[in-house]
PDB file of C-alpha atoms in Angstrom:
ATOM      1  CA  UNK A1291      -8.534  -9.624  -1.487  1.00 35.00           C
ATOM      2  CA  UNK A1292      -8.162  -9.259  -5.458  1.00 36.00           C
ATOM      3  CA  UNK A1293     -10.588 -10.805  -7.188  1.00 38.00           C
ATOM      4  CA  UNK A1294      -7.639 -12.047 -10.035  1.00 36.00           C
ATOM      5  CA  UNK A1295      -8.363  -9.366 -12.762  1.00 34.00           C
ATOM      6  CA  UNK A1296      -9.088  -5.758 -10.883  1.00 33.00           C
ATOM      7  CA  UNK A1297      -6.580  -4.354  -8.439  1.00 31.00           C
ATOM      8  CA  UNK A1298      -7.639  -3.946  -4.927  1.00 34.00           C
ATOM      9  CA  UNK A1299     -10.633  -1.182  -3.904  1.00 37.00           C
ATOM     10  CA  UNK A1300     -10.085   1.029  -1.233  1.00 39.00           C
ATOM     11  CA  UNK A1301     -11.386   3.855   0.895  1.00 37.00           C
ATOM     12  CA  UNK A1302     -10.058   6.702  -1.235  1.00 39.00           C
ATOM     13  CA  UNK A1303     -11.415   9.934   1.033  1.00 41.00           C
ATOM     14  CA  UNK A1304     -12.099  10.443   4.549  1.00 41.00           C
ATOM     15  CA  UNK A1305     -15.964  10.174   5.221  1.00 41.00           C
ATOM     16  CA  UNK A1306     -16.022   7.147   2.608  1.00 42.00           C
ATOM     17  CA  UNK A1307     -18.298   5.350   5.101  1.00 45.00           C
ATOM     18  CA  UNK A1308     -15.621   2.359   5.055  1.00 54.00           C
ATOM     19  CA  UNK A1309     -14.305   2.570   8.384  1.00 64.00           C
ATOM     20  CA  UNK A1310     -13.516  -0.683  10.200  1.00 69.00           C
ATOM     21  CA  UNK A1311     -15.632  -1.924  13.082  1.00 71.00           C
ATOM     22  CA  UNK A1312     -14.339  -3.836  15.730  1.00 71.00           C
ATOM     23  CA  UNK A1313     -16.992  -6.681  15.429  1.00 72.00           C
ATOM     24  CA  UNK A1314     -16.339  -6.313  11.342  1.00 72.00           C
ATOM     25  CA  UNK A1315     -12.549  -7.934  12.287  1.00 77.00           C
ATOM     26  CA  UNK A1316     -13.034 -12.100  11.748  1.00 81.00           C
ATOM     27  CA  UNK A1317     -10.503 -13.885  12.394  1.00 86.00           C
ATOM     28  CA  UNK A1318     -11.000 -16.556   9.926  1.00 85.00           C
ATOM     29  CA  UNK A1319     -11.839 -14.279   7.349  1.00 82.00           C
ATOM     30  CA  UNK A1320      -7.653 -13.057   7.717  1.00 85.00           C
ATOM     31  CA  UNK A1321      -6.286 -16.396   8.016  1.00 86.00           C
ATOM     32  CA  UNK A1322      -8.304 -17.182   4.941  1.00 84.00           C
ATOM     33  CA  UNK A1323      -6.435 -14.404   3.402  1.00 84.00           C
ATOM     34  CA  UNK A1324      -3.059 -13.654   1.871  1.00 84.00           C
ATOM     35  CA  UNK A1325      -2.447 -10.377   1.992  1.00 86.00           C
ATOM     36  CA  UNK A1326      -3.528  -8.007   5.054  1.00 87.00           C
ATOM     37  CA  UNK A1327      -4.405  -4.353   3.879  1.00 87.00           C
ATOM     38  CA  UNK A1328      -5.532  -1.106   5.634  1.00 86.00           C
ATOM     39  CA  UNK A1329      -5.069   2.226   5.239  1.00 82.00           C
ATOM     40  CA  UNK A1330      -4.755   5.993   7.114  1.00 80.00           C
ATOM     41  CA  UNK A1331      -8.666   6.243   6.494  1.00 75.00           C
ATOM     42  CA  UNK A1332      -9.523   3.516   9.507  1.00 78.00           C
ATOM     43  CA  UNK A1333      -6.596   3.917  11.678  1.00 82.00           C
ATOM     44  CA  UNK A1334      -7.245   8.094  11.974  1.00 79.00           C
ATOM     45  CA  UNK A1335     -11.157   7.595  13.110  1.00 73.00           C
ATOM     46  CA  UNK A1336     -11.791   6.010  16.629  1.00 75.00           C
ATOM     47  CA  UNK A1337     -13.015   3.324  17.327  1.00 76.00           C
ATOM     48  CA  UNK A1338     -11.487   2.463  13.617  1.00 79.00           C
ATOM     49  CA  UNK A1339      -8.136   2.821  14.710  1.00 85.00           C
ATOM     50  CA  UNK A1340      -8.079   0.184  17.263  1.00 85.00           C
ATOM     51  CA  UNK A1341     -10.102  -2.408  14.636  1.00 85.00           C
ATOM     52  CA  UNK A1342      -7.357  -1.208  12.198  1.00 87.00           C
ATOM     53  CA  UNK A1343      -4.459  -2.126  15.162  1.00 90.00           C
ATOM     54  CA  UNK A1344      -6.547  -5.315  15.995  1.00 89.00           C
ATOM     55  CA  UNK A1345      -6.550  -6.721  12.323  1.00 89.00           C
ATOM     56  CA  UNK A1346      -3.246  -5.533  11.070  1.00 92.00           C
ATOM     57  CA  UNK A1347      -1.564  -7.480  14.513  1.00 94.00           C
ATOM     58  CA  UNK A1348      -3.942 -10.438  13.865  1.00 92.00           C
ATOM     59  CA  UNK A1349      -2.484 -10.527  10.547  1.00 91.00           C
ATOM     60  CA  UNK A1350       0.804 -10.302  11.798  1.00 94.00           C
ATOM     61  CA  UNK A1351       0.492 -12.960  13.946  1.00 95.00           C
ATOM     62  CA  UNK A1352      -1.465 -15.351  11.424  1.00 92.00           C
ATOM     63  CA  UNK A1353       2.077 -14.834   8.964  1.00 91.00           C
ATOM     64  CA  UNK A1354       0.049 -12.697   6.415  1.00 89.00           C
ATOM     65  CA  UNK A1355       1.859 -10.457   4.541  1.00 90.00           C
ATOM     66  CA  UNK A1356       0.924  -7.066   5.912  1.00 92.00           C
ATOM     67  CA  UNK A1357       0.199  -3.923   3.894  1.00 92.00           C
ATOM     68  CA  UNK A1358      -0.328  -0.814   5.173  1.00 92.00           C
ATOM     69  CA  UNK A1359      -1.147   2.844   3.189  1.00 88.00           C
ATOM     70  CA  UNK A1360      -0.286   6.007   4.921  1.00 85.00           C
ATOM     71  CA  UNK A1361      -2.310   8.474   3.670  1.00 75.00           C
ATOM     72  CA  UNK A1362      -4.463  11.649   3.960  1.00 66.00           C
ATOM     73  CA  UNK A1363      -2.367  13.144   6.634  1.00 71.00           C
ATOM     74  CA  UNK A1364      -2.734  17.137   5.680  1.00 73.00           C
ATOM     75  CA  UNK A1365      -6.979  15.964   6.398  1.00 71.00           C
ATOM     76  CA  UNK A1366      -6.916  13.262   8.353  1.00 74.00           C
ATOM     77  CA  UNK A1367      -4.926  14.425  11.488  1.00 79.00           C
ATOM     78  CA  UNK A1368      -5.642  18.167  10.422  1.00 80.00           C
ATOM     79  CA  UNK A1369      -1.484  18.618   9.532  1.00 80.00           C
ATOM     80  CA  UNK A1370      -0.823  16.796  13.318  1.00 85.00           C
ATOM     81  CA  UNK A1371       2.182  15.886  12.180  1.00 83.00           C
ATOM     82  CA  UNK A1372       3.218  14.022  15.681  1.00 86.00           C
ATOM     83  CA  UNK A1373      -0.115  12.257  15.800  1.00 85.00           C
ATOM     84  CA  UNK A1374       0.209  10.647  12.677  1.00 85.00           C
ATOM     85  CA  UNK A1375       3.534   9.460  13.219  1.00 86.00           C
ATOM     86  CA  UNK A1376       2.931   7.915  16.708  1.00 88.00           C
ATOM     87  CA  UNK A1377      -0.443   6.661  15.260  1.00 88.00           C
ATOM     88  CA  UNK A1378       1.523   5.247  12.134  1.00 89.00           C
ATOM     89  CA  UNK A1379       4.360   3.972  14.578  1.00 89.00           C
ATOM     90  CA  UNK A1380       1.831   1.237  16.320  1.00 91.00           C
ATOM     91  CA  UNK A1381       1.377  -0.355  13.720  1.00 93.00           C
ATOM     92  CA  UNK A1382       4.598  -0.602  12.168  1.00 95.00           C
ATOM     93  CA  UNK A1383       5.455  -3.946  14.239  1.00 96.00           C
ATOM     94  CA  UNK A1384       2.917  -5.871  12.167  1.00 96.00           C
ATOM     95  CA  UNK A1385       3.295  -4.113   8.644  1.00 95.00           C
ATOM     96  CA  UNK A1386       5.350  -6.032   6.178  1.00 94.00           C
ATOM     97  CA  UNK A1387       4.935  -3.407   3.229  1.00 93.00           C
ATOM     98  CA  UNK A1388       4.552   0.400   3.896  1.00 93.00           C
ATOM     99  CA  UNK A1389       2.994   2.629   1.237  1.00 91.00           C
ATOM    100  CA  UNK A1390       4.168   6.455   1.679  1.00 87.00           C
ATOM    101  CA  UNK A1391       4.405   9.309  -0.360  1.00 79.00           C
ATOM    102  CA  UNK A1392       7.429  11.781   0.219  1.00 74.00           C
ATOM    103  CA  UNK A1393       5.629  13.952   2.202  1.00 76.00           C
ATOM    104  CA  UNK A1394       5.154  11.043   4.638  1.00 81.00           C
ATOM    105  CA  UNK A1395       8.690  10.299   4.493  1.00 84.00           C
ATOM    106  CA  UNK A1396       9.557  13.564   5.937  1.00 83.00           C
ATOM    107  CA  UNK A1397       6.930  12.954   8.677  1.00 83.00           C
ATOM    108  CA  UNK A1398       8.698   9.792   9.485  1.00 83.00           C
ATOM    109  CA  UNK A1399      12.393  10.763   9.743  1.00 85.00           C
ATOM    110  CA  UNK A1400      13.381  11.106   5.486  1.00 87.00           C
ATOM    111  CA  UNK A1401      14.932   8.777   3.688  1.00 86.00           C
ATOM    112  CA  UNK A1402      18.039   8.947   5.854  1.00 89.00           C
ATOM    113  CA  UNK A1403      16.051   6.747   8.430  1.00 89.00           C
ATOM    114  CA  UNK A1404      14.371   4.385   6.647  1.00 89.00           C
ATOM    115  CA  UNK A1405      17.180   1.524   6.572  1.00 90.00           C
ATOM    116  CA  UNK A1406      16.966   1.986  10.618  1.00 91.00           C
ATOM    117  CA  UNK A1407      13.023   2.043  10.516  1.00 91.00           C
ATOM    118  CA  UNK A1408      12.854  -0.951   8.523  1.00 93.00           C
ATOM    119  CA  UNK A1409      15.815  -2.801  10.496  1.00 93.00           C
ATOM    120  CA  UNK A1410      13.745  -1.629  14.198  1.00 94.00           C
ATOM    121  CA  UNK A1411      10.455  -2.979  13.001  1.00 94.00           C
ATOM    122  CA  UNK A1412      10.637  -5.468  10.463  1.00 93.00           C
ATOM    123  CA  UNK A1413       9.524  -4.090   7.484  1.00 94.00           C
ATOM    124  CA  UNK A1414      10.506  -5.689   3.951  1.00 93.00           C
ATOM    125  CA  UNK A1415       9.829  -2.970   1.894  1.00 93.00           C
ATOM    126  CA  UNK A1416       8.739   0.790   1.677  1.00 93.00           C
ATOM    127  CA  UNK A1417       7.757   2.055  -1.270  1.00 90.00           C
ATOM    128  CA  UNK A1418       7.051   6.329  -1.762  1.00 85.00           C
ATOM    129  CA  UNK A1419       5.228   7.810  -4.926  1.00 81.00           C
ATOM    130  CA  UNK A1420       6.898  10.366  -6.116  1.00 75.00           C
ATOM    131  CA  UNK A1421       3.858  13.076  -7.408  1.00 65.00           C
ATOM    132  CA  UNK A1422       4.527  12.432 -11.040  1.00 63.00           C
ATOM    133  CA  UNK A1423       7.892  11.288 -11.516  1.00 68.00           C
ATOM    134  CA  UNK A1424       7.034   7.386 -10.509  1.00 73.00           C
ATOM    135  CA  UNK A1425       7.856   5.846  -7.717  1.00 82.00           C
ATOM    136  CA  UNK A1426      10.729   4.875  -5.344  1.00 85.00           C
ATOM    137  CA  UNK A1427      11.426   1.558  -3.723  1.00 89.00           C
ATOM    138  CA  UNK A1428      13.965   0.211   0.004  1.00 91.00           C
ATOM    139  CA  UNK A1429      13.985  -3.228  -0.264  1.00 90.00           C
ATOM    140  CA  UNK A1430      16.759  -5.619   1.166  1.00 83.00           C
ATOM    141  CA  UNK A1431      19.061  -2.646   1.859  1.00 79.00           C
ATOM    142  CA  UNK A1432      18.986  -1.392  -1.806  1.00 83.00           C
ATOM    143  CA  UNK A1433      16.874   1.639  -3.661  1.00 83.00           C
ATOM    144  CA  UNK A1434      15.180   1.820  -7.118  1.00 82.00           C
ATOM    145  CA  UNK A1435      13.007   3.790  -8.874  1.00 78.00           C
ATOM    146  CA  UNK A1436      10.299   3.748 -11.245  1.00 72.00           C
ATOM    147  CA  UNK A1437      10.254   6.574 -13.083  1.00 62.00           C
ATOM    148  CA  UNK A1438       8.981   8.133 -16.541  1.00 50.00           C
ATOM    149  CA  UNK A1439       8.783   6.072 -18.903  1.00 54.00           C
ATOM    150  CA  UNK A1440       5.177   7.450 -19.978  1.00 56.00           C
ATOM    151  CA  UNK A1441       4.010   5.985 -16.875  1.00 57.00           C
ATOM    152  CA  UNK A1442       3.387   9.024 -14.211  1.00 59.00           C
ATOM    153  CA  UNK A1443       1.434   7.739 -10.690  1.00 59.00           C
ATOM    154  CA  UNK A1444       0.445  10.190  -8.570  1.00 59.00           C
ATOM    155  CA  UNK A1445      -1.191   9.978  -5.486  1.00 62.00           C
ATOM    156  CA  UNK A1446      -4.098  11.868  -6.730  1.00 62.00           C
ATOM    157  CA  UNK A1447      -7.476  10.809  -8.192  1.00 64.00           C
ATOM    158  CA  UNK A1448      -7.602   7.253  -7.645  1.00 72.00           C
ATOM    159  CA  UNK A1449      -4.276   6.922  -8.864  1.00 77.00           C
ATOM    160  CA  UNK A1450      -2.208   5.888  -5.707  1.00 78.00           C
ATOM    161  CA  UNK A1451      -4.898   3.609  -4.649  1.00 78.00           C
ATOM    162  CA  UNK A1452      -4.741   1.745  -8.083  1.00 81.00           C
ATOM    163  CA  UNK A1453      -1.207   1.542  -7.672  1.00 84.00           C
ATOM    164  CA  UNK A1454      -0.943   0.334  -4.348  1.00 86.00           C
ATOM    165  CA  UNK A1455      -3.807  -2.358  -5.042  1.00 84.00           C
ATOM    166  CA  UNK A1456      -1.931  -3.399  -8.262  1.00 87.00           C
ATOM    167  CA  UNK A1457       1.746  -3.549  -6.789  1.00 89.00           C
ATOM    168  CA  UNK A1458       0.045  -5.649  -3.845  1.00 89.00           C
ATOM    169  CA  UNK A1459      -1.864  -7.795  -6.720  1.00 87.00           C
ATOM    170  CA  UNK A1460       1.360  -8.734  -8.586  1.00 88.00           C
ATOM    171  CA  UNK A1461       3.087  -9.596  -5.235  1.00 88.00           C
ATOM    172  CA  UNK A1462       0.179 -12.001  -4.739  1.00 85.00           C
ATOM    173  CA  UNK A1463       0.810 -13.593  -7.705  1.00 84.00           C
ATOM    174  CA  UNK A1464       4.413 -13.287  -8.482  1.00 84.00           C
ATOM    175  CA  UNK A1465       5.356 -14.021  -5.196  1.00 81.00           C
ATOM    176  CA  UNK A1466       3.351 -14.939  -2.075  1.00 83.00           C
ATOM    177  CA  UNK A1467       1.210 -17.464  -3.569  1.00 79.00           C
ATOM    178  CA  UNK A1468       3.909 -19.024  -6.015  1.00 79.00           C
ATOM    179  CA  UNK A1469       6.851 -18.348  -3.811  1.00 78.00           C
ATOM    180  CA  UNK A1470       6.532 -17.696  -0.444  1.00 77.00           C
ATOM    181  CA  UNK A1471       8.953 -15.124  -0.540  1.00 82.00           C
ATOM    182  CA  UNK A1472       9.300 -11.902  -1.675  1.00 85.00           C
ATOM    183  CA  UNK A1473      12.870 -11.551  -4.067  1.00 87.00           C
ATOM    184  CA  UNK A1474      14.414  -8.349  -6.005  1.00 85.00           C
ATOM    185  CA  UNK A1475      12.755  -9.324  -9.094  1.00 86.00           C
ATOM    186  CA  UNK A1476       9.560  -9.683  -7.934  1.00 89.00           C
ATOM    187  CA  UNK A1477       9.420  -6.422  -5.995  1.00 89.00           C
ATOM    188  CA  UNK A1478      10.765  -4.658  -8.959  1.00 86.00           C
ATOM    189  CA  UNK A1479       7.837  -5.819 -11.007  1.00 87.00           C
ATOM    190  CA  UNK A1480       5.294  -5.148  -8.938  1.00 89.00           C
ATOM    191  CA  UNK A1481       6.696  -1.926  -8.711  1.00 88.00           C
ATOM    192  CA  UNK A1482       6.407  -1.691 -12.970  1.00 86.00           C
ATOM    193  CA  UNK A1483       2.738  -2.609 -13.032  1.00 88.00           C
ATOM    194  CA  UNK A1484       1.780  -0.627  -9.925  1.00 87.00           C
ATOM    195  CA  UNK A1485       3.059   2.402 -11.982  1.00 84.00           C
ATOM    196  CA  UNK A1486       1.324   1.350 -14.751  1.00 86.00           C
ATOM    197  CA  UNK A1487      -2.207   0.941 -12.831  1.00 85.00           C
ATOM    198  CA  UNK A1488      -1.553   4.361 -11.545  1.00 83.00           C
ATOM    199  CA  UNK A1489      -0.577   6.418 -14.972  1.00 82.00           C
ATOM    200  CA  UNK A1490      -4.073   4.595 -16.431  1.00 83.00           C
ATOM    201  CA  UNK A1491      -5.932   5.778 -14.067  1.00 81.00           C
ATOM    202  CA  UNK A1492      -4.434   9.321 -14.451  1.00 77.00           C
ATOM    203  CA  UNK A1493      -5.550   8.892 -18.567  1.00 77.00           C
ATOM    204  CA  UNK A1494      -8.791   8.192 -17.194  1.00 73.00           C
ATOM    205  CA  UNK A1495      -8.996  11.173 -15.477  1.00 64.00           C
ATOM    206  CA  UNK A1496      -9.186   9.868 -11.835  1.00 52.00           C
ATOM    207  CA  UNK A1497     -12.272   7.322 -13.191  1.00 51.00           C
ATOM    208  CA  UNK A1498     -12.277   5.834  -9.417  1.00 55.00           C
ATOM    209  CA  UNK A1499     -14.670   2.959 -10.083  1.00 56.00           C
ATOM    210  CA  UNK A1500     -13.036   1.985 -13.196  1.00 64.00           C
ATOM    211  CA  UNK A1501      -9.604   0.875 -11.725  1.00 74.00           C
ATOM    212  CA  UNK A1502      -7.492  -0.922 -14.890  1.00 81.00           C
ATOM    213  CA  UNK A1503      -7.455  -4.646 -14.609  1.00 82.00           C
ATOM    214  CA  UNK A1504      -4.892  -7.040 -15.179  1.00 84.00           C
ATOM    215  CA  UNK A1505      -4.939  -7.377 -19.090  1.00 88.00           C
ATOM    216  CA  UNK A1506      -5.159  -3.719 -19.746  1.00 88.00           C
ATOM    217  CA  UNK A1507      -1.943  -3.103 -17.339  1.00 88.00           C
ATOM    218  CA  UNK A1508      -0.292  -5.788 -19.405  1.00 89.00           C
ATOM    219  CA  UNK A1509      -1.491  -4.211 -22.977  1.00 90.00           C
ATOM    220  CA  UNK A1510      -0.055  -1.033 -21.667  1.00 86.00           C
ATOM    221  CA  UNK A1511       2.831  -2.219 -20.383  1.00 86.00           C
ATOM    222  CA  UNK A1512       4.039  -4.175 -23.485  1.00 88.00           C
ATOM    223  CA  UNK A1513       3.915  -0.549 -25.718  1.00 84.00           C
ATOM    224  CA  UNK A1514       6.630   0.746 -23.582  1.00 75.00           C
TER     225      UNK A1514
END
């Protein structure tokens, strides 16, 4: 979880020695939780991936809102395009929010199937960096983007991941905490400081320990 100033940490490259184990997965440490993340690091290294399945369904089933960051494919399933997918399609049942970038969206169908993908599993929103032109948004049968506006995140360097953990920070705050419920608005936010989180880290030339926290997004964010 967030601690309430720096975005969330993650496993940023394959061999990062943060691989789930199966023993690691307490339940009470996810119902003490709010938001349920994992990413393509732990569900593409066995036994990881079944940990990963176990936590993300636990999750599920506890009413957590469920995050999950595909990622790494091209290394990670050596360009096994169908093994990702099928790998990436167990887990879909329990995810709530998917992170992808457009390369993953061709892997999964393009952006022609996401409504259906979505509608089959239960998925509020997917959201797809974009390289440097932002990122893109399919939430409650509508698309948005987040583009420009001095604010580039790629999914390069750090950057994704502090975009990811930010968008899933604001959420937390804006939303499932205060709320309950995820709206438009909300979303849309998230969406503004995720970008944000990912252009500084870009500036900071891919500084992965030294994610942005919460005031500097904001300081940023208010020169736009």
């Amino acid at each position: 979880a967030p601690d309430g100033n720096r975005s969330f940490t993650f496993a940023r490259k394959p061999g990062a020695d943060m691989f789930l184990e199966e023993e690691a997965v307490r339940e009470e440490d996810i119902q003490e939780s709010v938001i349920v993340h994992a990413g393509s690091c732990s569900l593409s290294a066995s036994p990881a991936d079944q940990a990963t399945v176990k936590a993300l369904r636990l999750g599920h089933e506890l009413g957590k809102l469920v995050s999950f960051d595909v990622n790494y494919r091209s290394v990670m399933w050596n360009d096994d395009q169908a093994a990702c997918a099928g790998k990436v399609r167990e887990i879909l049942p329990y995810v709530d929010l998917l992170k992808v970038s457009d390369e993953e969206v061709d892997m999964m169908g393009g952006e022609a199937a996401l409504p259906g993908l979505m509608e089959q599993f239960g998925i509020a929103a997917v959201v797809e960096t974009l390289g440097g032109a932002g990122a893109r948004c399919f939430f409650a049968g509508d698309r948005w983007d987040v583009s420009g506006r001095k604010v580039p995140c790629v999914d390069t360097n750090g950057a994704g991941d502090a975009f990811w953990g930010a968008f899933l920070s604001s959420l937390r705050i804006q939303g499932v905490e205060r709320t309950g419920q995820l709206t438009a608005e909300i979303v849309s936010r998230a969406m503004e400081y995720g970008n944000a989180a990912g252009a500084l880290t870009v500036q900071k030339k891919g500084a992965i320990p030294a994610l942005p926290a919460r005031a500097e997004i904001e300081a940023f964010l208010a020169q736009l």
